[in-house]
Short mmCIF file of C-alpha atoms in Angstrom, two decimals:
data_model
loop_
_atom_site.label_atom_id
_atom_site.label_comp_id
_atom_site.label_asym_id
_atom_site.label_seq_id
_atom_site.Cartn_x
_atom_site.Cartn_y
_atom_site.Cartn_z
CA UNK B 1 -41.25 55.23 -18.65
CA UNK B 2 -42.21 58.25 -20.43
CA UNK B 3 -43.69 59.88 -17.25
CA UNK B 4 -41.32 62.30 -15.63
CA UNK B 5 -43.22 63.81 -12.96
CA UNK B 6 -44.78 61.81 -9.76
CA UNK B 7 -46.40 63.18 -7.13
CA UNK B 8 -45.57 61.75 -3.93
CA UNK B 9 -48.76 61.74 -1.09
CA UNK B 10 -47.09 61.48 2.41
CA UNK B 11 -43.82 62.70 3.12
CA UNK B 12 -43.26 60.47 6.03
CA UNK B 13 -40.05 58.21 6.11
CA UNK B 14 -41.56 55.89 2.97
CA UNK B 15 -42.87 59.03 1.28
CA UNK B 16 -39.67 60.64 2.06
CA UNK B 17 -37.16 57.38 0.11
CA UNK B 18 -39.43 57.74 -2.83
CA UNK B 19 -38.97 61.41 -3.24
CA UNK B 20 -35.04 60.82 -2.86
CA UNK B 21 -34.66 57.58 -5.27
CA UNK B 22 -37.20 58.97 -7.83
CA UNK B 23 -35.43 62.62 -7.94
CA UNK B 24 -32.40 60.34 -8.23
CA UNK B 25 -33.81 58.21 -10.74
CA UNK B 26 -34.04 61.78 -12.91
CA UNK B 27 -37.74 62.52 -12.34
CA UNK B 28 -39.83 65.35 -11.19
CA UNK B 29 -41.21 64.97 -7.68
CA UNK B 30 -43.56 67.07 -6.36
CA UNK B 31 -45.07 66.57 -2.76
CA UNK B 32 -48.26 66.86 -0.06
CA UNK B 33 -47.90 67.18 3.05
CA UNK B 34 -49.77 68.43 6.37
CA UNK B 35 -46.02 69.62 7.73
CA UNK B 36 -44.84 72.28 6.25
CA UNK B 37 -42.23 71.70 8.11
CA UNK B 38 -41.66 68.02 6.17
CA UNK B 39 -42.06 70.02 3.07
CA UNK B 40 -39.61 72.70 3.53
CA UNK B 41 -37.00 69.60 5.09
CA UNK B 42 -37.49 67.94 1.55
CA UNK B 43 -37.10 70.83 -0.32
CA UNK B 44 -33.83 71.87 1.45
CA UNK B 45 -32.11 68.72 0.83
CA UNK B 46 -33.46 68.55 -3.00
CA UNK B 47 -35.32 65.36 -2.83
CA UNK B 48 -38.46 67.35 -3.95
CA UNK B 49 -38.79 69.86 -6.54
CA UNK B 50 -41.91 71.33 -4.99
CA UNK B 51 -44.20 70.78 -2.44
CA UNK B 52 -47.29 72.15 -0.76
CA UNK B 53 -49.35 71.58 2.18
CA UNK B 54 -52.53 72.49 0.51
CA UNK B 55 -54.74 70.21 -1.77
CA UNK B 56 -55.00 72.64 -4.62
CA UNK B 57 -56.34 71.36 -8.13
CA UNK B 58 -53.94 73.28 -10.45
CA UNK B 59 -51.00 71.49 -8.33
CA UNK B 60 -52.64 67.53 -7.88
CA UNK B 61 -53.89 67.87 -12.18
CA UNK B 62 -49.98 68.54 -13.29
CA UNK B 63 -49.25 64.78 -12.46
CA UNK B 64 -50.40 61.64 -14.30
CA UNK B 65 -48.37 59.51 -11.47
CA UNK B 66 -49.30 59.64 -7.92
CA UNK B 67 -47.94 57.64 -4.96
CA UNK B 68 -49.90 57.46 -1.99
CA UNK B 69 -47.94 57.09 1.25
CA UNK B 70 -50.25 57.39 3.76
CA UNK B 71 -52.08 55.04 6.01
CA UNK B 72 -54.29 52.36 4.57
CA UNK B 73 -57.53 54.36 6.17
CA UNK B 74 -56.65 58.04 5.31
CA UNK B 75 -55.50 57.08 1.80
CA UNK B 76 -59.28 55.51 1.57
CA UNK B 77 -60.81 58.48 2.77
CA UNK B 78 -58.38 60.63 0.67
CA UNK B 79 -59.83 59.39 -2.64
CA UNK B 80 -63.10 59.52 -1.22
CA UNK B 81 -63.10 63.19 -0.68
CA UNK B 82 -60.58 64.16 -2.89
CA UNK B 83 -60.35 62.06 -6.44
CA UNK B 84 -61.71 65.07 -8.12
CA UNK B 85 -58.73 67.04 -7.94
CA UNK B 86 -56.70 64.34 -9.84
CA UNK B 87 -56.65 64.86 -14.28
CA UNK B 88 -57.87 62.12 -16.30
CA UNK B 89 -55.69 59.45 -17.77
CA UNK B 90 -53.35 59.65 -14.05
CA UNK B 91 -52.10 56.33 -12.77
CA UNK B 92 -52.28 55.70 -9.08
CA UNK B 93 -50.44 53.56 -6.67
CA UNK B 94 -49.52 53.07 -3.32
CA UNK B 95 -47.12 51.91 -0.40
CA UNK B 96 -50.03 49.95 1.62
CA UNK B 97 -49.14 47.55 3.89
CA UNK B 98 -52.64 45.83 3.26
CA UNK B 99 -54.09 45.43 0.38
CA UNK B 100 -57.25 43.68 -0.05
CA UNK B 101 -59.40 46.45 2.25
CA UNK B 102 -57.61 48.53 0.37
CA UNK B 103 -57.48 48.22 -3.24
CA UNK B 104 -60.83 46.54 -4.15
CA UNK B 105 -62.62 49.79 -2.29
CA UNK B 106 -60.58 52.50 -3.70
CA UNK B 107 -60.71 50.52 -7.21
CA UNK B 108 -64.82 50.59 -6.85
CA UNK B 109 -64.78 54.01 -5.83
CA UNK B 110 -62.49 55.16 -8.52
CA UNK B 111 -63.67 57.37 -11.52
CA UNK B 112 -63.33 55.41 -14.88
CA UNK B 113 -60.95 57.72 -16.33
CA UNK B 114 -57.83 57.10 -13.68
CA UNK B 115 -56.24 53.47 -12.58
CA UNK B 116 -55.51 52.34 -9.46
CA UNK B 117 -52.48 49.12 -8.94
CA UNK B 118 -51.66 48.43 -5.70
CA UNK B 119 -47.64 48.27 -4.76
CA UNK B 120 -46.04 47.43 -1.46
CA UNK B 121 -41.99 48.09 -0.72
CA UNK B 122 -41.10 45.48 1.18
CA UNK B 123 -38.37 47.52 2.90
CA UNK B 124 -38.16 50.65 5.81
CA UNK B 125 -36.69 51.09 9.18
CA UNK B 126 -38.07 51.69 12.74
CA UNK B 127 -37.91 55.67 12.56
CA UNK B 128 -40.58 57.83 11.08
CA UNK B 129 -40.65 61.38 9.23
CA UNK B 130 -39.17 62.79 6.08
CA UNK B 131 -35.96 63.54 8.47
CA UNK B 132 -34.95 59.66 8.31
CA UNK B 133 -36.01 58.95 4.96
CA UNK B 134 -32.68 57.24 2.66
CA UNK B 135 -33.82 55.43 -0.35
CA UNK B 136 -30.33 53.14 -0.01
CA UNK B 137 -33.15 50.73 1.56
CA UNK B 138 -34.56 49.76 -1.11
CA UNK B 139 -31.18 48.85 -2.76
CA UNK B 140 -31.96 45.18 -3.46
CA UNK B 141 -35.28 44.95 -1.53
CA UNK B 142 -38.45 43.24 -2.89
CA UNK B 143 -40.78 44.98 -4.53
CA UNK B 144 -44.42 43.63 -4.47
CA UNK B 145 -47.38 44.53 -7.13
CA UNK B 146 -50.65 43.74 -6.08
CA UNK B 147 -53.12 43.98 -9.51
CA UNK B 148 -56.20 42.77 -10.44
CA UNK B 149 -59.15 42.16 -13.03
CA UNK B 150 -59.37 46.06 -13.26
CA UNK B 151 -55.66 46.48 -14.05
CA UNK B 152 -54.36 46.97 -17.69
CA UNK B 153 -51.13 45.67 -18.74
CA UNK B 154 -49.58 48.72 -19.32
CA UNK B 155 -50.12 49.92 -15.71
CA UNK B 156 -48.82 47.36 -14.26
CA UNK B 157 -45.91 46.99 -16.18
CA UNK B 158 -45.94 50.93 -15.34
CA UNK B 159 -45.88 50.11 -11.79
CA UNK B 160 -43.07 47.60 -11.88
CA UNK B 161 -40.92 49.97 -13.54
CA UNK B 162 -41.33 52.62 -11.41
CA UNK B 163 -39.73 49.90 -8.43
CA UNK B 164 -37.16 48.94 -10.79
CA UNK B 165 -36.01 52.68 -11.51
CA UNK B 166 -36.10 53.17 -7.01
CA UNK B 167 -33.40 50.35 -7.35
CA UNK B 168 -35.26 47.32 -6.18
CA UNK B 169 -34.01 44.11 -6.37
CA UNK B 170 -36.84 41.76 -7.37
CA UNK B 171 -40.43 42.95 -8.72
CA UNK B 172 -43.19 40.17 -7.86
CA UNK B 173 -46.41 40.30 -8.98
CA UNK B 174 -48.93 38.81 -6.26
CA UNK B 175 -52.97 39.00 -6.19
CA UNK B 176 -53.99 41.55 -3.40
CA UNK B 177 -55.11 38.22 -1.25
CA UNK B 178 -51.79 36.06 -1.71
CA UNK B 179 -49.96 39.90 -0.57
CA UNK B 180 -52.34 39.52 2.20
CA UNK B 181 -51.65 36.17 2.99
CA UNK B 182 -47.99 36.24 2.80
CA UNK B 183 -47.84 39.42 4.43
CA UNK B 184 -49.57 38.34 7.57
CA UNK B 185 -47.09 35.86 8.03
CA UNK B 186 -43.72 37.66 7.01
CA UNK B 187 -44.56 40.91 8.61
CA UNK B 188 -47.31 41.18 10.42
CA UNK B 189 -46.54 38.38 12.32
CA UNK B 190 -42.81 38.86 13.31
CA UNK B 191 -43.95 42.40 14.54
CA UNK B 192 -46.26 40.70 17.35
CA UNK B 193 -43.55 38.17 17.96
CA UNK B 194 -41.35 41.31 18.88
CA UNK B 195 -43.85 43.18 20.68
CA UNK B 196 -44.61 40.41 22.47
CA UNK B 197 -41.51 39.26 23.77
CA UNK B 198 -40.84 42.86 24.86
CA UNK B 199 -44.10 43.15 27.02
CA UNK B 200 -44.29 39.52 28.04
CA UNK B 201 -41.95 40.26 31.31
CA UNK B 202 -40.35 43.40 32.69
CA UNK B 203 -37.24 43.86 30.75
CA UNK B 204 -36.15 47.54 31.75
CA UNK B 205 -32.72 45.65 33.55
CA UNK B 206 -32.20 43.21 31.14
CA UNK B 207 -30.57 45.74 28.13
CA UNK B 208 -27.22 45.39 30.42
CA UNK B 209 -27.10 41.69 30.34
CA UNK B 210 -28.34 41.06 26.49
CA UNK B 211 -26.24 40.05 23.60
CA UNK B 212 -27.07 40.03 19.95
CA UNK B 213 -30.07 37.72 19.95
CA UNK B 214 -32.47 39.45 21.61
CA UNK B 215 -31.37 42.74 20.26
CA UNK B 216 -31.89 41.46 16.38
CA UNK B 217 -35.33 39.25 17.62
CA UNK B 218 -36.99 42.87 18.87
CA UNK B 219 -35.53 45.26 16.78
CA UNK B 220 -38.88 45.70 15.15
CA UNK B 221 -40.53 45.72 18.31
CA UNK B 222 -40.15 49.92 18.80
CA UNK B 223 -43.02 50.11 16.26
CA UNK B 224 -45.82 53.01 15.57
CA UNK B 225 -48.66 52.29 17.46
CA UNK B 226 -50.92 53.97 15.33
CA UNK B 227 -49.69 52.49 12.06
CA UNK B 228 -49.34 48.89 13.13
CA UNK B 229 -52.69 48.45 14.94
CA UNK B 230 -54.60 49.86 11.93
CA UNK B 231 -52.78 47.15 9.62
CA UNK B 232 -53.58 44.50 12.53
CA UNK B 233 -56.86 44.79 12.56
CA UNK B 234 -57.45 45.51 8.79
CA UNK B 235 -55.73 42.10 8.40
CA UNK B 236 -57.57 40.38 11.30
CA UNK B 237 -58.19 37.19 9.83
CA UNK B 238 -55.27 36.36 8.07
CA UNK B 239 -52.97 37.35 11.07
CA UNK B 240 -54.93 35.58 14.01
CA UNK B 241 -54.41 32.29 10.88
CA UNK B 242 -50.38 33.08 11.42
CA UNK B 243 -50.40 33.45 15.39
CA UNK B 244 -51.76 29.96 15.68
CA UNK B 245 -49.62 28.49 13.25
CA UNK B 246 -46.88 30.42 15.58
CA UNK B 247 -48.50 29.63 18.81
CA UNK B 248 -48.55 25.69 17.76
CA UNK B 249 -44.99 25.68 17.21
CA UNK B 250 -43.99 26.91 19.93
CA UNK B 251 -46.45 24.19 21.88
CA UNK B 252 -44.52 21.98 19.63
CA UNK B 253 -41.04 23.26 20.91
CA UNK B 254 -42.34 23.49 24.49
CA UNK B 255 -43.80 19.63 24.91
CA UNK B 256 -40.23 18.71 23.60
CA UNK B 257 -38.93 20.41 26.29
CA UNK B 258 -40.66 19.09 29.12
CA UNK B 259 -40.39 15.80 27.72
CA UNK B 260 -36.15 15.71 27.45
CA UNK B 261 -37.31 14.61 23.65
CA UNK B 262 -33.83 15.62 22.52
CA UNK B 263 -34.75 13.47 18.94
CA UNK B 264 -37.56 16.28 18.31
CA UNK B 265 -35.57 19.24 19.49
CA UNK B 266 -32.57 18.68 16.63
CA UNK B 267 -34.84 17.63 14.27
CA UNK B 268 -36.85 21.11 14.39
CA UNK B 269 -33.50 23.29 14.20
CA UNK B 270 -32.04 21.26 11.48
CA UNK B 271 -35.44 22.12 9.94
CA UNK B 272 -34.89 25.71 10.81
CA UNK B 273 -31.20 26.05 10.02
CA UNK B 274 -32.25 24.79 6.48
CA UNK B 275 -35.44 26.56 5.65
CA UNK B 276 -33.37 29.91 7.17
CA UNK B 277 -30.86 29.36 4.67
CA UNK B 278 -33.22 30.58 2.26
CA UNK B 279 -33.37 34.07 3.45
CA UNK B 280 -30.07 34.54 3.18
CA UNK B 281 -28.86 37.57 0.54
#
């Protein structure tokens, strides 16, 4: 890439890994921020060059690559408002867990002269803020591209770089609909599996008496509120698809049960021991 400067929109725990593996990478990275506490934290530990808390034009124009890390809604509104700060020619991408509300309305909104391709790091941990950010998570992760009709080649080959150089593993390149799709099952999915088996019965005594399997099943399950019911319900269709695909497996697992059909039980988990196999690094 011949870009060495990126602005980095959001300096949450996300916002916060991209800083660190793009400073690491060699590049410039400058930040926004509403904390200027987050900014001073990223500062101090050198994973920004500079950052502000103020949307300023002279600071936004310097950069012809900015990552947006924020929520799918505020990013929305953000180039609503705000596009006019960015220069011509700047390539724009993103971190969205959602992408076709996402990048078909920012890429009609868009002015002609700057490109938006939708990315998605298919990697993070439970906390939030700048403070837990460590780009070692994306060491091997997958790295997902969302473009379309309106893309060019050059910025989404661009865009795939830019993972590469953050140390991702492998780089796919997905319409925003199959990202959707997939997505709904992989992620969105799993999260309501955890939340729901943590709300489903009181559990408060049961941390003394659990081993390793319920631990790893919920791990996700101590999610942001805010966050996750945003990408829920931005992804409505898809996920309530994946919950009955869930919800009729388990009917499946459950009128096995009751049955004693001991033929249908082992043939399911042989079925799930191989397909899990997949997974595996």
């Amino acid at each position: 890439m011949t870009e060495d400067n990126v602005l980095i929109v959001g300096l949450g725990l996300i916002g916060g890994s991209y800083a660190e593996a793009l400073t690491k990478a060699g590049f410039q990275v400058g930040a926004i921020d509403r904390s200027m506490e987050s900014i001073e934290y990223a500062l101090d530990k050198g994973i920004i060059t500079e950052g502000t808390v103020r949307l300023d034009k002279d600071f936004v124009s310097k950069y012809r690559l900015i990552v947006f890390c924020l929520y799918p809604n505020t990013f929305v509104e953000w180039i609503r408002e705000h596009q006019d700060l960015i220069a011509p020619g700047t390539l724009i991408t993103d971190v969205s867990g959602v992408k076709v509300p996402v990048v078909y309305e920012v890429q009609r909104m868009l002015r002609p002269d700057l490109e938006f391709i939708g990315a998605h790091p298919m990697a993070g941990r439970e906390r939030s803020g700048v403070g837990n950010s460590d780009c070692s998570v994306f060491k091997g992760a997958n790295y997902l591209v969302t473009p379309t009709a309106a893309n060019t080649p050059s910025a989404i080959e661009r865009c795939k770089e830019l993972g590469r150089r953050m140390g991702f593993g492998k780089i796919s390149e997905l319409s925003p609909e199959e990202h959707d799709e997939m997505i709904g099952f992989l992620s969105q999915l799993t999260h309501c599996v955890a939340v729901s088996l943590m709300t489903c019965r009181e559990t408060s005594e049961m941390a003394k008496y659990s081993g390793d399997s319920f631990r790893d099943l919920t791990r996700i399950a101590a999610i942001n509120e805010t966050m996750w019911s945003e990408l829920f319900l931005l992804n409505r269709d898809v996920l309530i698809r994946q919950i009955d695909l869930f919800v009729g497996g388990m009917e499946k697992l459950k009128t096995a049960i009751a049955d004693g059909d001991v033929e249908t039980l082992k043939s399911v988990m042989k079925e799930s021991s191989l397909k899990r196999k997949l997974f595996e690094k």
